[in-house]
Short mmCIF file of C-alpha atoms and ligand atoms in Angstrom, two decimals:
data_model
loop_
_atom_site.label_atom_id
_atom_site.label_comp_id
_atom_site.label_asym_id
_atom_site.label_seq_id
_atom_site.Cartn_x
_atom_site.Cartn_y
_atom_site.Cartn_z
CA MET A 1 -1.82 -36.81 173.39
CA ARG A 2 -2.95 -34.44 176.16
CA CYS A 3 -6.35 -32.67 176.54
CA ARG A 4 -5.88 -28.96 175.63
CA LYS A 5 -7.98 -27.84 178.58
CA CYS A 6 -6.70 -29.97 181.46
CA PRO A 7 -3.73 -32.26 182.21
CA THR A 8 -5.65 -35.51 181.45
CA ARG A 9 -5.07 -37.83 178.49
CA ALA A 10 -7.19 -36.84 175.43
CA VAL A 11 -9.74 -39.25 173.93
CA ILE A 12 -10.32 -37.28 170.71
CA LYS A 13 -8.39 -34.96 168.47
CA ILE A 14 -10.42 -32.30 166.67
CA PRO A 15 -8.19 -30.99 163.85
CA ARG A 16 -10.74 -28.42 162.57
CA HIS A 17 -10.44 -26.62 165.90
CA HIS A 18 -6.68 -27.47 166.40
CA THR A 19 -7.60 -29.10 169.67
CA ALA A 20 -7.95 -32.36 171.61
CA PHE A 21 -10.14 -33.21 174.59
CA CYS A 22 -10.45 -35.71 177.42
CA GLY A 23 -13.93 -37.19 178.13
CA PRO A 24 -15.27 -34.49 180.49
CA CYS A 25 -13.87 -31.63 178.38
CA LEU A 26 -15.35 -33.17 175.24
CA THR A 27 -18.73 -33.32 177.01
CA GLU A 28 -18.43 -29.64 177.88
CA PHE A 29 -17.34 -28.71 174.34
CA VAL A 30 -20.25 -30.62 172.70
CA ARG A 31 -22.86 -29.15 175.07
CA THR A 32 -21.49 -25.65 174.56
CA GLN A 33 -21.76 -26.09 170.76
CA VAL A 34 -25.39 -27.22 171.09
CA GLN A 35 -26.22 -24.32 173.44
CA ARG A 36 -24.55 -21.92 170.99
CA ALA A 37 -26.61 -23.31 168.12
CA ILE A 38 -29.83 -22.96 170.07
CA LYS A 39 -29.04 -19.33 171.08
CA THR A 40 -27.57 -17.97 167.83
CA GLU A 41 -30.28 -19.53 165.65
CA ARG A 42 -33.02 -18.70 168.20
CA MET A 43 -34.27 -22.26 168.14
CA PHE A 44 -36.14 -22.34 171.45
CA THR A 45 -36.08 -21.17 175.07
CA PRO A 46 -36.24 -23.12 178.35
CA ASP A 47 -40.00 -22.49 178.49
CA ASP A 48 -40.68 -24.19 175.15
CA ARG A 49 -41.85 -27.79 174.83
CA ILE A 50 -39.60 -29.67 172.43
CA LEU A 51 -40.29 -32.89 170.57
CA VAL A 52 -37.11 -34.73 169.56
CA ALA A 53 -37.42 -37.19 166.62
CA VAL A 54 -35.36 -40.19 167.74
CA SER A 55 -34.34 -42.96 165.39
CA GLY A 56 -32.23 -45.04 167.84
CA GLY A 57 -29.03 -43.81 166.17
CA LYS A 58 -26.23 -41.89 167.92
CA ASP A 59 -27.22 -38.44 166.74
CA SER A 60 -30.83 -38.24 167.86
CA LEU A 61 -30.26 -40.07 171.17
CA THR A 62 -27.29 -37.86 171.91
CA LEU A 63 -29.40 -34.80 171.11
CA TRP A 64 -32.14 -35.95 173.50
CA GLU A 65 -29.57 -36.59 176.23
CA ILE A 66 -27.94 -33.16 175.81
CA LEU A 67 -31.25 -31.27 175.84
CA LEU A 68 -32.27 -33.06 179.02
CA ALA A 69 -28.84 -32.43 180.61
CA LEU A 70 -29.13 -28.74 179.73
CA GLY A 71 -32.52 -28.61 181.46
CA TYR A 72 -34.83 -28.27 178.44
CA ARG A 73 -38.36 -29.71 178.40
CA ALA A 74 -37.76 -32.40 175.76
CA ASP A 75 -39.98 -35.41 174.95
CA ALA A 76 -39.28 -37.70 172.02
CA LEU A 77 -41.02 -39.41 169.14
CA TYR A 78 -39.96 -42.73 167.63
CA VAL A 79 -41.59 -43.79 164.33
CA ASP A 80 -41.47 -47.56 163.92
CA LEU A 81 -41.11 -47.96 160.15
CA GLY A 82 -41.62 -51.74 160.19
CA ILE A 83 -38.30 -52.57 158.53
CA GLY A 84 -37.99 -56.06 160.01
CA GLY A 85 -35.13 -56.67 162.48
CA TYR A 86 -33.60 -53.21 161.90
CA SER A 87 -36.72 -51.44 163.25
CA ALA A 88 -37.05 -53.91 166.15
CA ARG A 89 -33.41 -53.31 167.20
CA SER A 90 -33.57 -49.54 166.85
CA ARG A 91 -36.81 -49.38 168.87
CA GLU A 92 -35.16 -51.45 171.62
CA LYS A 93 -32.32 -48.88 171.82
CA VAL A 94 -34.76 -46.00 172.03
CA GLU A 95 -36.82 -47.66 174.77
CA GLN A 96 -33.70 -48.50 176.78
CA PHE A 97 -32.53 -44.96 176.47
CA ALA A 98 -35.90 -43.58 177.58
CA GLN A 99 -35.86 -45.77 180.68
CA GLN A 100 -32.33 -44.87 181.64
CA PHE A 101 -32.11 -41.15 180.77
CA ALA A 102 -35.58 -39.75 180.17
CA GLU A 103 -37.92 -41.26 182.73
CA PRO A 104 -35.83 -40.10 185.69
CA ARG A 105 -36.25 -36.56 184.34
CA GLN A 106 -40.04 -36.92 183.71
CA ALA A 107 -39.56 -36.84 179.92
CA ARG A 108 -41.67 -39.19 177.86
CA LEU A 109 -41.32 -41.20 174.69
CA LEU A 110 -44.11 -41.39 172.09
CA VAL A 111 -44.07 -44.31 169.67
CA HIS A 112 -45.91 -44.42 166.35
CA GLN A 113 -46.18 -47.62 164.34
CA ILE A 114 -46.54 -47.25 160.58
CA LYS A 115 -47.76 -50.84 160.13
CA GLU A 116 -50.59 -50.24 162.63
CA GLU A 117 -51.50 -46.81 161.30
CA GLU A 118 -51.17 -47.40 157.57
CA GLY A 119 -51.78 -51.18 157.25
CA ALA A 120 -48.28 -51.95 155.90
CA GLY A 121 -44.58 -51.29 156.63
CA ILE A 122 -42.53 -48.72 154.76
CA ARG A 123 -41.08 -51.19 152.23
CA GLU A 124 -44.51 -52.51 151.19
CA LEU A 125 -45.95 -49.02 151.00
CA ALA A 126 -43.08 -47.82 148.83
CA ASP A 127 -43.50 -50.80 146.51
CA LEU A 128 -47.27 -50.19 146.28
CA VAL A 129 -46.79 -46.60 145.18
CA ARG A 130 -43.69 -47.45 143.08
CA ARG A 131 -41.37 -45.01 144.75
CA PRO A 132 -37.84 -45.65 146.11
CA THR A 133 -38.16 -46.71 149.76
CA CYS A 134 -36.08 -43.85 151.13
CA SER A 135 -38.06 -41.17 149.37
CA ALA A 136 -41.45 -42.66 150.44
CA CYS A 137 -40.02 -43.05 153.95
CA GLY A 138 -38.96 -39.34 153.98
CA THR A 139 -42.49 -38.20 153.07
CA ILE A 140 -44.10 -40.44 155.67
CA LYS A 141 -41.67 -39.51 158.45
CA ARG A 142 -42.04 -35.78 157.80
CA TYR A 143 -45.79 -36.13 157.83
CA HIS A 144 -45.82 -37.97 161.17
CA PHE A 145 -43.28 -35.66 162.81
CA ASN A 146 -45.36 -32.64 161.88
CA ARG A 147 -48.73 -34.13 162.78
CA VAL A 148 -47.58 -35.45 166.19
CA ALA A 149 -45.84 -32.16 167.08
CA LEU A 150 -48.95 -30.12 166.27
CA ALA A 151 -51.48 -32.54 167.77
CA ASN A 152 -49.56 -32.55 171.10
CA GLN A 153 -48.90 -28.79 171.03
CA TYR A 154 -45.12 -28.93 171.04
CA ASP A 155 -43.49 -25.60 170.27
CA VAL A 156 -40.74 -27.07 168.19
CA MET A 157 -39.60 -30.30 166.58
CA ALA A 158 -35.85 -31.20 166.80
CA THR A 159 -33.95 -33.68 164.66
CA GLY A 160 -30.45 -35.12 165.01
CA HIS A 161 -29.04 -33.83 161.70
CA ASN A 162 -25.35 -33.01 162.19
CA LEU A 163 -22.68 -31.08 160.26
CA ASP A 164 -21.89 -34.13 158.08
CA ASP A 165 -25.57 -34.51 157.16
CA GLU A 166 -26.07 -30.86 156.38
CA ALA A 167 -22.81 -30.49 154.41
CA ALA A 168 -23.59 -33.64 152.37
CA ARG A 169 -27.10 -32.39 151.65
CA LEU A 170 -25.74 -29.04 150.60
CA LEU A 171 -23.22 -30.72 148.28
CA GLY A 172 -26.04 -32.74 146.68
CA ASN A 173 -28.16 -29.62 146.19
CA VAL A 174 -25.30 -27.64 144.76
CA LEU A 175 -24.20 -30.38 142.39
CA ARG A 176 -27.66 -30.35 140.87
CA TRP A 177 -28.22 -26.60 141.43
CA GLN A 178 -31.53 -27.32 143.13
CA GLU A 179 -32.24 -23.76 144.07
CA ASP A 180 -35.61 -24.28 145.73
CA TYR A 181 -34.07 -26.96 147.99
CA LEU A 182 -31.17 -24.60 148.77
CA HIS A 183 -33.63 -21.97 150.02
CA LYS A 184 -35.24 -24.51 152.30
CA GLN A 185 -32.03 -25.85 153.83
CA GLY A 186 -31.05 -24.56 157.22
CA PRO A 187 -30.82 -25.44 160.94
CA ASN A 188 -33.95 -23.41 161.86
CA LEU A 189 -37.04 -23.74 159.72
CA PRO A 190 -39.73 -21.55 161.23
CA ALA A 191 -43.42 -22.55 161.39
CA SER A 192 -43.94 -20.41 158.28
CA VAL A 193 -47.68 -21.13 157.95
CA GLU A 194 -50.34 -22.57 160.16
CA GLY A 195 -50.18 -26.37 160.04
CA PHE A 196 -46.36 -26.57 159.97
CA ALA A 197 -44.38 -27.16 163.14
CA LYS A 198 -41.14 -25.24 163.63
CA LYS A 199 -38.19 -27.57 162.91
CA VAL A 200 -34.63 -27.22 164.28
CA LYS A 201 -31.31 -29.06 164.00
CA PRO A 202 -29.28 -28.22 167.18
CA LEU A 203 -26.36 -30.55 166.22
CA TYR A 204 -25.49 -28.69 163.01
CA ARG A 205 -22.21 -27.37 164.58
CA LEU A 206 -20.95 -30.91 165.37
CA THR A 207 -19.52 -33.65 163.24
CA GLU A 208 -20.61 -37.29 163.26
CA ARG A 209 -17.22 -38.23 164.76
CA GLU A 210 -17.55 -35.80 167.66
CA ILE A 211 -21.07 -37.01 168.43
CA ALA A 212 -20.02 -40.63 168.33
CA ALA A 213 -17.21 -39.87 170.83
CA TYR A 214 -19.64 -37.97 173.03
CA ALA A 215 -22.08 -40.96 173.00
CA LEU A 216 -19.25 -43.31 173.96
CA VAL A 217 -18.00 -41.12 176.79
CA ASN A 218 -21.53 -40.62 178.14
CA ARG A 219 -22.54 -44.29 177.77
CA ILE A 220 -25.32 -43.72 175.32
CA ASP A 221 -26.06 -47.07 173.69
CA TYR A 222 -27.29 -46.69 170.16
CA ILE A 223 -27.90 -48.73 166.96
CA VAL A 224 -24.68 -48.75 164.96
CA GLU A 225 -26.02 -50.34 161.79
CA GLU A 226 -27.36 -48.10 159.04
CA CYS A 227 -30.90 -48.60 157.73
CA PRO A 228 -30.60 -51.42 155.15
CA MET A 229 -32.39 -49.24 152.61
CA ALA A 230 -29.65 -46.59 152.75
CA LYS A 231 -26.96 -48.84 151.19
CA GLY A 232 -25.47 -47.22 148.10
CA SER A 233 -27.29 -43.95 148.66
CA LYS A 234 -25.94 -40.64 147.22
CA MET A 235 -25.83 -39.14 150.73
CA LEU A 236 -23.32 -41.80 151.83
CA LEU A 237 -21.21 -41.04 148.77
CA TYR A 238 -21.26 -37.27 149.45
CA LYS A 239 -20.26 -37.87 153.06
CA ASP A 240 -17.37 -40.03 151.99
CA VAL A 241 -16.13 -37.40 149.53
CA LEU A 242 -16.40 -34.68 152.19
CA ASN A 243 -14.55 -36.83 154.71
CA ARG A 244 -11.69 -37.32 152.26
CA LEU A 245 -11.47 -33.57 151.74
CA GLU A 246 -11.65 -33.01 155.48
CA THR A 247 -8.71 -35.35 156.13
CA GLU A 248 -6.56 -33.46 153.61
CA SER A 249 -7.78 -30.09 154.68
CA PRO A 250 -9.37 -29.88 158.17
CA GLY A 251 -12.22 -27.44 158.48
CA THR A 252 -13.48 -27.89 154.87
CA LYS A 253 -16.88 -29.29 155.91
CA GLN A 254 -17.47 -26.57 158.44
CA THR A 255 -16.45 -23.75 156.09
CA PHE A 256 -18.57 -25.14 153.25
CA TYR A 257 -21.77 -25.29 155.32
CA TRP A 258 -21.28 -22.28 157.65
CA ARG A 259 -20.35 -19.95 154.80
CA PHE A 260 -23.56 -21.10 153.01
CA LEU A 261 -25.52 -20.17 156.14
CA GLU A 262 -23.83 -16.75 156.30
CA ARG A 263 -24.68 -16.09 152.64
CA GLN A 264 -28.23 -17.23 153.21
CA ALA A 265 -28.61 -14.92 156.22
CA ASN A 266 -27.35 -11.95 154.17
CA GLN A 267 -29.68 -12.77 151.27
CA THR A 268 -32.81 -13.20 153.41
CA SER A 269 -32.28 -9.71 154.93
CA THR A 270 -32.61 -8.21 151.43
CA ALA A 271 -34.88 -10.70 149.58
CA PRO A 272 -38.50 -11.55 150.39
CA SER A 273 -38.55 -14.07 153.22
CA MET A 274 -39.28 -17.79 152.85
CA GLN A 275 -42.26 -17.18 155.11
CA ASP A 276 -43.80 -14.71 152.68
CA THR A 277 -43.21 -16.94 149.65
CA ASP A 278 -44.61 -19.98 151.48
CA ARG A 279 -47.73 -18.12 152.52
CA THR A 280 -48.65 -17.28 148.95
CA VAL A 281 -48.32 -20.79 147.56
CA LEU A 282 -49.46 -23.09 150.36
CA GLN A 283 -53.02 -24.15 151.19
CA PRO A 284 -54.51 -26.83 153.49
CA CYS A 285 -54.65 -30.35 152.01
CA ARG A 286 -58.30 -31.19 151.32
CA LEU A 287 -57.91 -34.57 153.06
CA CYS A 288 -55.64 -34.02 156.06
CA GLY A 289 -55.42 -30.21 156.39
CA GLN A 290 -51.65 -30.01 156.35
CA PRO A 291 -50.14 -27.29 154.17
CA THR A 292 -49.47 -28.21 150.55
CA THR A 293 -48.95 -26.48 147.23
CA ALA A 294 -51.49 -28.75 145.54
CA ASP A 295 -55.07 -29.63 146.31
CA THR A 296 -54.00 -32.88 148.07
CA CYS A 297 -50.67 -33.26 149.87
CA MET A 298 -47.96 -35.76 148.74
CA TYR A 299 -48.61 -37.97 151.82
CA CYS A 300 -52.36 -38.26 151.18
CA LYS A 301 -51.79 -38.96 147.49
CA MET A 302 -49.33 -41.69 148.36
CA MET A 303 -51.63 -43.23 150.94
CA ALA A 304 -54.62 -43.16 148.60
CA ARG A 305 -52.56 -45.01 145.94
CA ALA A 306 -51.27 -47.49 148.49
CA LYS A 307 -54.74 -48.24 149.87
CA SER A 308 -56.28 -48.74 146.47
CA ALA A 309 -53.45 -51.20 145.71
CA LEU A 310 -53.95 -53.01 149.04
CA VAL A 311 -57.66 -53.80 148.49
P1 LIG B 1 -31.95 -39.77 158.67
O1 LIG B 1 -32.80 -39.10 157.67
O2 LIG B 1 -32.19 -41.24 158.84
O3 LIG B 1 -30.51 -39.40 158.56
O4 LIG B 1 -32.40 -39.14 160.08
C1 LIG B 1 -32.30 -37.81 160.36
C2 LIG B 1 -33.03 -37.49 161.65
O5 LIG B 1 -34.41 -37.78 161.50
C3 LIG B 1 -32.57 -38.29 162.85
O6 LIG B 1 -31.46 -37.70 163.46
C4 LIG B 1 -33.76 -38.27 163.69
O7 LIG B 1 -33.90 -37.05 164.41
C5 LIG B 1 -34.93 -38.33 162.68
N1 LIG B 1 -35.40 -39.74 162.47
C6 LIG B 1 -34.95 -40.60 161.53
N2 LIG B 1 -35.61 -41.78 161.57
C7 LIG B 1 -36.50 -41.66 162.55
C8 LIG B 1 -37.51 -42.50 163.11
N3 LIG B 1 -37.72 -43.73 162.65
N4 LIG B 1 -38.28 -42.05 164.14
C9 LIG B 1 -38.10 -40.80 164.62
N5 LIG B 1 -37.15 -39.95 164.15
C10 LIG B 1 -36.37 -40.36 163.15
FE1 LIG B 2 -36.33 -44.61 155.85
FE2 LIG B 2 -34.34 -46.26 155.85
S1 LIG B 2 -34.89 -44.84 157.40
S2 LIG B 2 -35.86 -46.09 154.40
ZN1 LIG B 3 -52.93 -34.52 153.16
#
């Protein structure tokens, strides 16, 4: 199989684009897709300071590498969740990456440790508040991402969510017709009210497979194992279903998600914007000051319950 752009041997076939690329042409393709996402969704400009949330996995480390290679001002945040050996190994990958790719470009890595800050790791905290680990983890991660981005005056927070993640999430929301979640899903979530950092997903045009190939070609060493808490999750099932559809009919995933974004863009030009709706219902949490629809935010409620169970 030959690369479609040059006479070299291809390393990856991309059926949804009817194409195949060698290593250097794949690198160019992936970076162009990221640049296109940043521009068309108006995510940020070269003057903005970006904080990339890095987990040690292929997506977020690849995202950090691409933003640095494209000349953006990108630092990163790793949240150590205290999930035994898994957290230790993922942290090691992040630190290795920072040394090899970020430090030479004067970019820095911030590390937050949940055990140190909250007195227990994510599993213990979830048990204490009797919530599934992944859902407690989501609340805690979102809280830390937002707080660190605002405290350090970053203009925008970027995560490594890719096309597979977004399409799987969309499928989950559609299957349950969760309309309020559908409104909030997108690659660019503006800082709608004071206290919320702007959040973007510059990899939404790329599949997991394309990102893994990019990481391999560009020697990005990442943690391959999934979080042990994710086993049997609905998201993995939705991804599997979408992959089967994609094999039979290339382009399904992309069409599913991109058409949703097109519809959303058409609707927001006629309906009241998310920003307006948010502004009317959100108020500062009485304990931490972050925006919430209630008197106390979900994070503070959870922490109060966990602390009373710890003493
Ligand atoms: P996940 O929800 O695990 O699929 O992760 C989605 C995105 O959230 C990743 O691509 C990262 O950008 C970010 N992320 C996940 N876990 C962490 C972590 N422990 N520290 C910092 N960022 C994370
Ligand atoms: Fe949060 Fe696995 S990453 S529970
Ligand atoms: Zn709060």
